[in-house]
Amino acid sequence: MNWLQNLPDYLVLGLTRGSMYALVALGYTLVYGVLQLINFAHSEVFMAGAFGSYLVVSQLAPGEHGFLGASMIVLAGLLTGAIVSALIAWTLELVAYKPLRQRGAPKLAFLISAIGMSFFLVQLFGKLFNRFSGNPFPENYLDKNAPVLELGGVTVTRIQVIIIVAALLTMILLDRIVNGTKLGRSIRAVAEDAPTAALMGINIDRTISRTFLIGGALAGVAGFLFGQAFGFGNTMGFDQGVKAFAAAVLGGIGNLRGAMMGGLLLGIVEAIVPPLPFIGIEWTDVVAFVVLVAILVFRPTGLLGEKLGRAA
Amino acid sequence: MSLLEVDDIEVRYGAIRALKGVSFHVEEGEVVALLGANGAGKTTTQKTVSGMMRPSLGEIRFDGERIDGVPAHTLIHKGICHVPEGRRVFPRMSVLENLEMGAFRFKTHDEAVLDRVFELFPRLKERVKQLGGTLSGGEQQMLAIGRALMGKPRLLLLDEPSMGLAPLVVQQIFEIIREINDDGVTVLVVEQNATQALGLADRGYVLETGEVVLSGTGAELLADDRIRAAYLGEEIAH
Ligand SMILES: Nc1ncnc2c1ncn2[C@@H]1O[C@H](COP(=O)(O)OP(=O)(O)O)[C@@H](O)[C@H]1O
Ligand SMILES: [Mg+2]
């Protein structure tokens, strides 16, 4: 059977997509942890990262580059994506959420504010840059589809290696921050019990700001990776955002390990199920959400439950 | 100069006036008890002292310095450590992590203080790796007190440390509060358990619907008919 033969390829594809879902899902889950709020504008934070990294990569890419040069360009793309998205997320919190928080606004007001910011950012980037999706990143410097690894019929391309390795390293870094630093400890404490965290000397507002910075940076890394792999545009956030949010819920919103697992699982399901006989690629999104609903029916709090636990 | 001076504070929850001009003072080295029925305003008083709430009127001074309106996360640097109502240990952090949280204001925790906490509460030492949320009520209270001690308090605020605990455990907790005070920590303890609290306290204040209605030394209050009637459940013989 064809499907079985291709399964290893589908798995690699799924892992690639899933790593990007996971990076974005972590941002939803981090913010949910400290604020019990779904930051619906997070998808646009992701989009902004793609734009930011494009501006830098498109400057650096022309000309001849060796392996080292190309690696440096990728690194620059990752970093600018992370920085731009982190700053957008931080600003978002400052203008759209913090004023509401200080006035004790109801949860619904945050939701409206988030949706408003999401529209605003989509339109802003559309106006400032362009209105089309699928704009390509420079590719010549990278030769992204060149095979890196061929193992028993599976071909792993350069861009796939970059995505998986970058996502993995980013998540390891996140784990070090959350479990190994005082900042991480304060994020966990605020997520568990904010008023008591304040009694320990933790500045809640500052911790929330920094949580947005971290979540934003993760989304920015994904923004660059996604843009480099599939192209970018001002509306690119919606689809990825909804899927990543689903992944966060799948894993258990508020749970970091859950977001990683949920992202990878969603990516893999999306890659291996639709090509099955009698299903078809056009059913990809349906398959993804059928799985989400099925899991939530049996585990309403997601795979790992609704808690900001330790990262993997 | 008193260590803590609370001067005619009014505290509101929106339109509700929870404290209507409360004044009291705590001297360095004392144990002072705040007594009163449910809803009298004891918790609100402590929350205002530790910076979780700000008074709408009145002043609070610590070591002679105005602290009303200073947020909790800043106030802890002055050495005011609050064990809140309901203990509020971090449920998904281990016992050790909870204790480390208490020392968050320092770069690293002080090993000597940690040793002292384990000496006071050997039970915590046996359970360093256990998650806070899985401890018994008494152990959580010990953890909450230990966590506050890690912040090296000059003034320790305890909100109903005996709540929901078996009499034997209450006894134990109050003995430990005595030892903590002997270590030089000033204590302001809120209690409904008036006998225990007044047995321990140098002085006490009785709150009723947001006002101080009685004050005196522990012994005076214990002997007061109104206290005996209201909090010790005794009939007044006429
Ligand atoms: N979060 C709140 N919102 C509104 N009213 C409150 C709140 N917390 C306490 N109160 C009211 O303030 C008064 C004092 O409460 P509290 O300080 O908790 O009393 P105590 O600790 O002595 O039982 C009560 O009337 C209570 O109903
Ligand atoms: Mg109370």
Short mmCIF file of C-alpha atoms in Angstrom, two decimals, chain B:
data_model
loop_
_atom_site.label_atom_id
_atom_site.label_comp_id
_atom_site.label_asym_id
_atom_site.label_seq_id
_atom_site.Cartn_x
_atom_site.Cartn_y
_atom_site.Cartn_z
CA MET B 1 8.49 54.25 68.41
CA SER B 2 6.42 51.17 67.71
CA LEU B 3 7.47 48.71 65.03
CA LEU B 4 4.02 48.89 63.47
CA GLU B 5 1.56 51.74 63.90
CA VAL B 6 -1.84 51.51 62.30
CA ASP B 7 -3.54 54.86 62.53
CA ASP B 8 -7.27 55.21 61.92
CA ILE B 9 -7.40 53.29 58.64
CA GLU B 10 -10.49 52.90 56.52
CA VAL B 11 -10.50 50.13 53.93
CA ARG B 12 -13.20 49.57 51.33
CA TYR B 13 -14.29 46.86 48.95
CA GLY B 14 -16.06 49.10 46.49
CA ALA B 15 -18.98 50.56 48.41
CA ILE B 16 -18.49 48.28 51.44
CA ARG B 17 -16.48 49.78 54.29
CA ALA B 18 -14.71 46.76 55.76
CA LEU B 19 -12.60 48.79 58.21
CA LYS B 20 -14.07 51.96 59.70
CA GLY B 21 -11.13 53.66 61.37
CA VAL B 22 -8.99 50.94 62.92
CA SER B 23 -6.00 51.89 65.07
CA PHE B 24 -3.52 49.70 66.89
CA HIS B 25 0.20 49.27 67.36
CA VAL B 26 2.70 46.45 67.66
CA GLU B 27 5.95 46.85 69.57
CA GLU B 28 9.18 45.19 68.52
CA GLY B 29 9.37 41.67 69.96
CA GLU B 30 5.69 41.41 70.86
CA VAL B 31 3.06 38.89 69.92
CA VAL B 32 -0.17 40.75 69.28
CA ALA B 33 -3.49 39.01 68.62
CA LEU B 34 -6.33 40.36 66.48
CA LEU B 35 -9.56 38.68 67.52
CA GLY B 36 -13.08 38.88 66.25
CA ALA B 37 -15.93 36.96 64.67
CA ASN B 38 -16.20 36.06 61.02
CA GLY B 39 -16.41 39.14 58.86
CA ALA B 40 -15.10 41.48 61.56
CA GLY B 41 -12.28 42.69 59.32
CA LYS B 42 -9.28 40.76 60.64
CA THR B 43 -8.11 39.50 57.26
CA THR B 44 -8.66 42.89 55.69
CA THR B 45 -6.51 44.47 58.40
CA GLN B 46 -3.63 42.08 57.73
CA LYS B 47 -3.94 42.44 53.98
CA THR B 48 -3.68 46.18 54.36
CA VAL B 49 -0.60 45.90 56.55
CA SER B 50 1.13 43.58 54.06
CA GLY B 51 0.30 45.81 51.10
CA MET B 52 -2.27 43.57 49.42
CA MET B 53 -4.84 46.34 49.92
CA ARG B 54 -4.51 50.07 50.29
CA PRO B 55 -6.46 52.06 52.84
CA SER B 56 -8.72 54.85 51.59
CA LEU B 57 -8.06 56.84 54.77
CA GLY B 58 -5.50 56.70 57.57
CA GLU B 59 -1.83 55.85 57.83
CA ILE B 60 0.31 52.82 58.46
CA ARG B 61 3.89 53.21 59.65
CA PHE B 62 6.53 50.51 59.92
CA ASP B 63 9.67 51.48 61.76
CA GLY B 64 8.42 55.05 61.56
CA GLU B 65 8.11 54.98 57.78
CA ARG B 66 4.81 55.34 55.89
CA ILE B 67 3.95 52.07 54.18
CA ASP B 68 0.25 52.41 53.38
CA GLY B 69 -0.24 52.08 49.63
CA VAL B 70 3.16 50.43 49.11
CA PRO B 71 2.47 47.26 47.09
CA ALA B 72 3.06 43.87 48.69
CA HIS B 73 5.94 42.87 46.44
CA THR B 74 7.91 45.92 47.59
CA LEU B 75 6.87 45.77 51.22
CA ILE B 76 8.36 42.34 51.75
CA HIS B 77 11.80 43.93 51.41
CA LYS B 78 11.13 45.71 54.68
CA GLY B 79 10.69 42.32 56.35
CA ILE B 80 6.91 42.10 56.58
CA CYS B 81 6.02 38.49 55.78
CA HIS B 82 2.41 37.44 55.54
CA VAL B 83 1.04 33.91 55.96
CA PRO B 84 -2.31 34.48 54.28
CA GLU B 85 -5.69 33.07 55.20
CA GLY B 86 -6.06 29.54 53.86
CA ARG B 87 -2.25 29.03 53.76
CA ARG B 88 -1.99 29.43 50.02
CA VAL B 89 0.98 27.14 49.46
CA PHE B 90 1.86 26.76 45.79
CA PRO B 91 0.12 23.46 45.07
CA ARG B 92 2.25 22.31 42.13
CA MET B 93 5.57 23.28 43.62
CA SER B 94 7.46 20.93 45.89
CA VAL B 95 7.93 21.66 49.58
CA LEU B 96 11.48 22.82 48.89
CA GLU B 97 10.38 25.02 45.98
CA ASN B 98 7.70 26.55 48.18
CA LEU B 99 10.32 27.35 50.81
CA GLU B 100 12.59 28.82 48.16
CA MET B 101 9.69 31.01 47.04
CA GLY B 102 9.65 32.50 50.52
CA ALA B 103 13.23 33.62 50.00
CA PHE B 104 12.49 35.00 46.53
CA ARG B 105 13.44 38.50 47.60
CA PHE B 106 17.02 37.37 48.13
CA LYS B 107 19.43 36.24 45.45
CA THR B 108 19.59 32.83 47.05
CA HIS B 109 18.06 31.46 50.20
CA ASP B 110 19.94 31.39 53.48
CA GLU B 111 20.90 27.80 54.37
CA ALA B 112 20.91 28.63 58.07
CA VAL B 113 17.31 29.82 57.88
CA LEU B 114 16.35 26.71 55.92
CA ASP B 115 17.97 24.56 58.60
CA ARG B 116 16.05 26.44 61.28
CA VAL B 117 12.78 25.90 59.40
CA PHE B 118 13.51 22.17 59.18
CA GLU B 119 14.35 22.17 62.87
CA LEU B 120 11.01 23.80 63.70
CA PHE B 121 9.14 21.60 61.24
CA PRO B 122 10.90 18.23 60.86
CA ARG B 123 7.85 17.02 58.93
CA LEU B 124 8.73 19.38 56.10
CA LYS B 125 12.23 17.99 55.87
CA GLU B 126 10.86 14.48 55.37
CA ARG B 127 8.69 15.76 52.55
CA VAL B 128 10.96 18.16 50.65
CA LYS B 129 10.11 16.63 47.28
CA GLN B 130 6.38 16.27 47.85
CA LEU B 131 4.08 18.72 46.05
CA GLY B 132 2.56 21.41 48.25
CA GLY B 133 -0.97 20.56 47.14
CA THR B 134 -0.68 16.99 48.39
CA LEU B 135 0.18 17.86 52.01
CA SER B 136 -2.32 17.62 54.86
CA GLY B 137 -3.86 20.79 56.24
CA GLY B 138 -1.48 20.93 59.20
CA GLU B 139 1.55 20.32 57.00
CA GLN B 140 0.41 23.05 54.62
CA GLN B 141 0.16 25.44 57.55
CA MET B 142 3.69 24.50 58.60
CA LEU B 143 4.88 25.00 55.03
CA ALA B 144 3.19 28.39 54.80
CA ILE B 145 4.82 29.51 58.05
CA GLY B 146 8.18 28.04 57.01
CA ARG B 147 7.92 29.82 53.68
CA ALA B 148 7.31 33.14 55.42
CA LEU B 149 10.31 32.54 57.71
CA MET B 150 12.51 32.07 54.65
CA GLY B 151 11.86 35.75 53.92
CA LYS B 152 13.57 36.65 57.26
CA PRO B 153 10.64 38.54 58.71
CA ARG B 154 10.88 41.32 61.24
CA LEU B 155 7.10 41.25 61.43
CA LEU B 156 5.27 38.00 60.79
CA LEU B 157 1.57 38.21 59.96
CA LEU B 158 -0.38 35.01 60.60
CA ASP B 159 -3.99 34.77 59.47
CA GLU B 160 -5.87 32.08 61.41
CA PRO B 161 -3.07 29.54 61.67
CA SER B 162 -5.37 27.18 63.59
CA MET B 163 -8.15 27.13 61.00
CA GLY B 164 -9.41 23.63 60.26
CA LEU B 165 -6.69 21.85 62.24
CA ALA B 166 -7.01 19.15 64.86
CA PRO B 167 -6.53 20.39 68.46
CA LEU B 168 -3.20 18.60 68.82
CA VAL B 169 -1.84 20.21 65.68
CA VAL B 170 -3.12 23.61 66.80
CA GLN B 171 -1.23 23.14 70.04
CA GLN B 172 1.92 22.31 68.09
CA ILE B 173 1.57 25.29 65.75
CA PHE B 174 1.14 27.71 68.65
CA GLU B 175 4.20 26.30 70.41
CA ILE B 176 6.16 26.92 67.26
CA ILE B 177 4.87 30.47 66.97
CA ARG B 178 6.19 30.93 70.52
CA GLU B 179 9.62 29.68 69.40
CA ILE B 180 9.61 31.94 66.36
CA ASN B 181 8.87 34.88 68.62
CA ASP B 182 11.70 33.77 70.92
CA ASP B 183 13.98 33.92 67.85
CA GLY B 184 13.22 37.65 67.81
CA VAL B 185 10.40 37.86 65.28
CA THR B 186 7.49 40.18 66.08
CA VAL B 187 4.16 38.49 65.44
CA LEU B 188 0.70 39.81 64.59
CA VAL B 189 -1.67 36.86 64.69
CA VAL B 190 -5.31 36.81 63.63
CA GLU B 191 -7.42 34.19 65.37
CA GLN B 192 -10.93 33.07 66.10
CA ASN B 193 -9.45 30.63 68.57
CA ALA B 194 -9.23 33.25 71.34
CA THR B 195 -7.99 30.99 74.14
CA GLN B 196 -4.98 29.81 72.19
CA ALA B 197 -4.19 33.23 70.80
CA LEU B 198 -4.52 35.08 74.08
CA GLY B 199 -2.51 32.43 75.89
CA LEU B 200 0.32 33.29 73.54
CA ALA B 201 -0.15 37.01 72.98
CA ASP B 202 1.34 39.88 74.97
CA ARG B 203 -1.61 42.02 73.93
CA GLY B 204 -4.74 41.73 71.89
CA TYR B 205 -7.36 43.75 70.06
CA VAL B 206 -10.93 42.72 69.40
CA LEU B 207 -12.50 43.76 66.12
CA GLU B 208 -16.22 43.97 65.51
CA THR B 209 -17.67 44.96 62.13
CA GLY B 210 -14.62 46.94 61.15
CA GLU B 211 -13.91 48.66 64.48
CA VAL B 212 -11.70 47.96 67.46
CA VAL B 213 -14.07 47.45 70.40
CA LEU B 214 -11.68 46.13 73.04
CA SER B 215 -8.00 45.95 73.72
CA GLY B 216 -5.71 44.89 76.52
CA THR B 217 -3.04 42.46 77.57
CA GLY B 218 -3.60 38.80 76.84
CA ALA B 219 -4.41 38.11 80.47
CA GLU B 220 -6.84 41.05 80.74
CA LEU B 221 -8.73 39.98 77.66
CA LEU B 222 -8.84 36.36 78.77
CA ALA B 223 -10.46 37.51 81.99
CA ASP B 224 -12.91 39.86 80.28
CA ASP B 225 -16.54 38.73 80.50
CA ARG B 226 -17.38 40.00 77.05
CA ILE B 227 -14.55 37.95 75.53
CA ARG B 228 -15.52 34.89 77.52
CA ALA B 229 -19.09 35.21 76.32
CA ALA B 230 -18.35 35.98 72.71
CA TYR B 231 -15.36 33.79 71.94
CA LEU B 232 -15.04 31.17 74.61
CA GLY B 233 -18.68 30.16 74.52
CA GLU B 234 -19.15 30.62 78.27
CA GLU B 235 -22.33 31.79 79.89
CA ILE B 236 -21.96 34.93 81.96
CA ALA B 237 -23.17 34.29 85.47
CA HIS B 238 -25.37 37.13 86.74
#
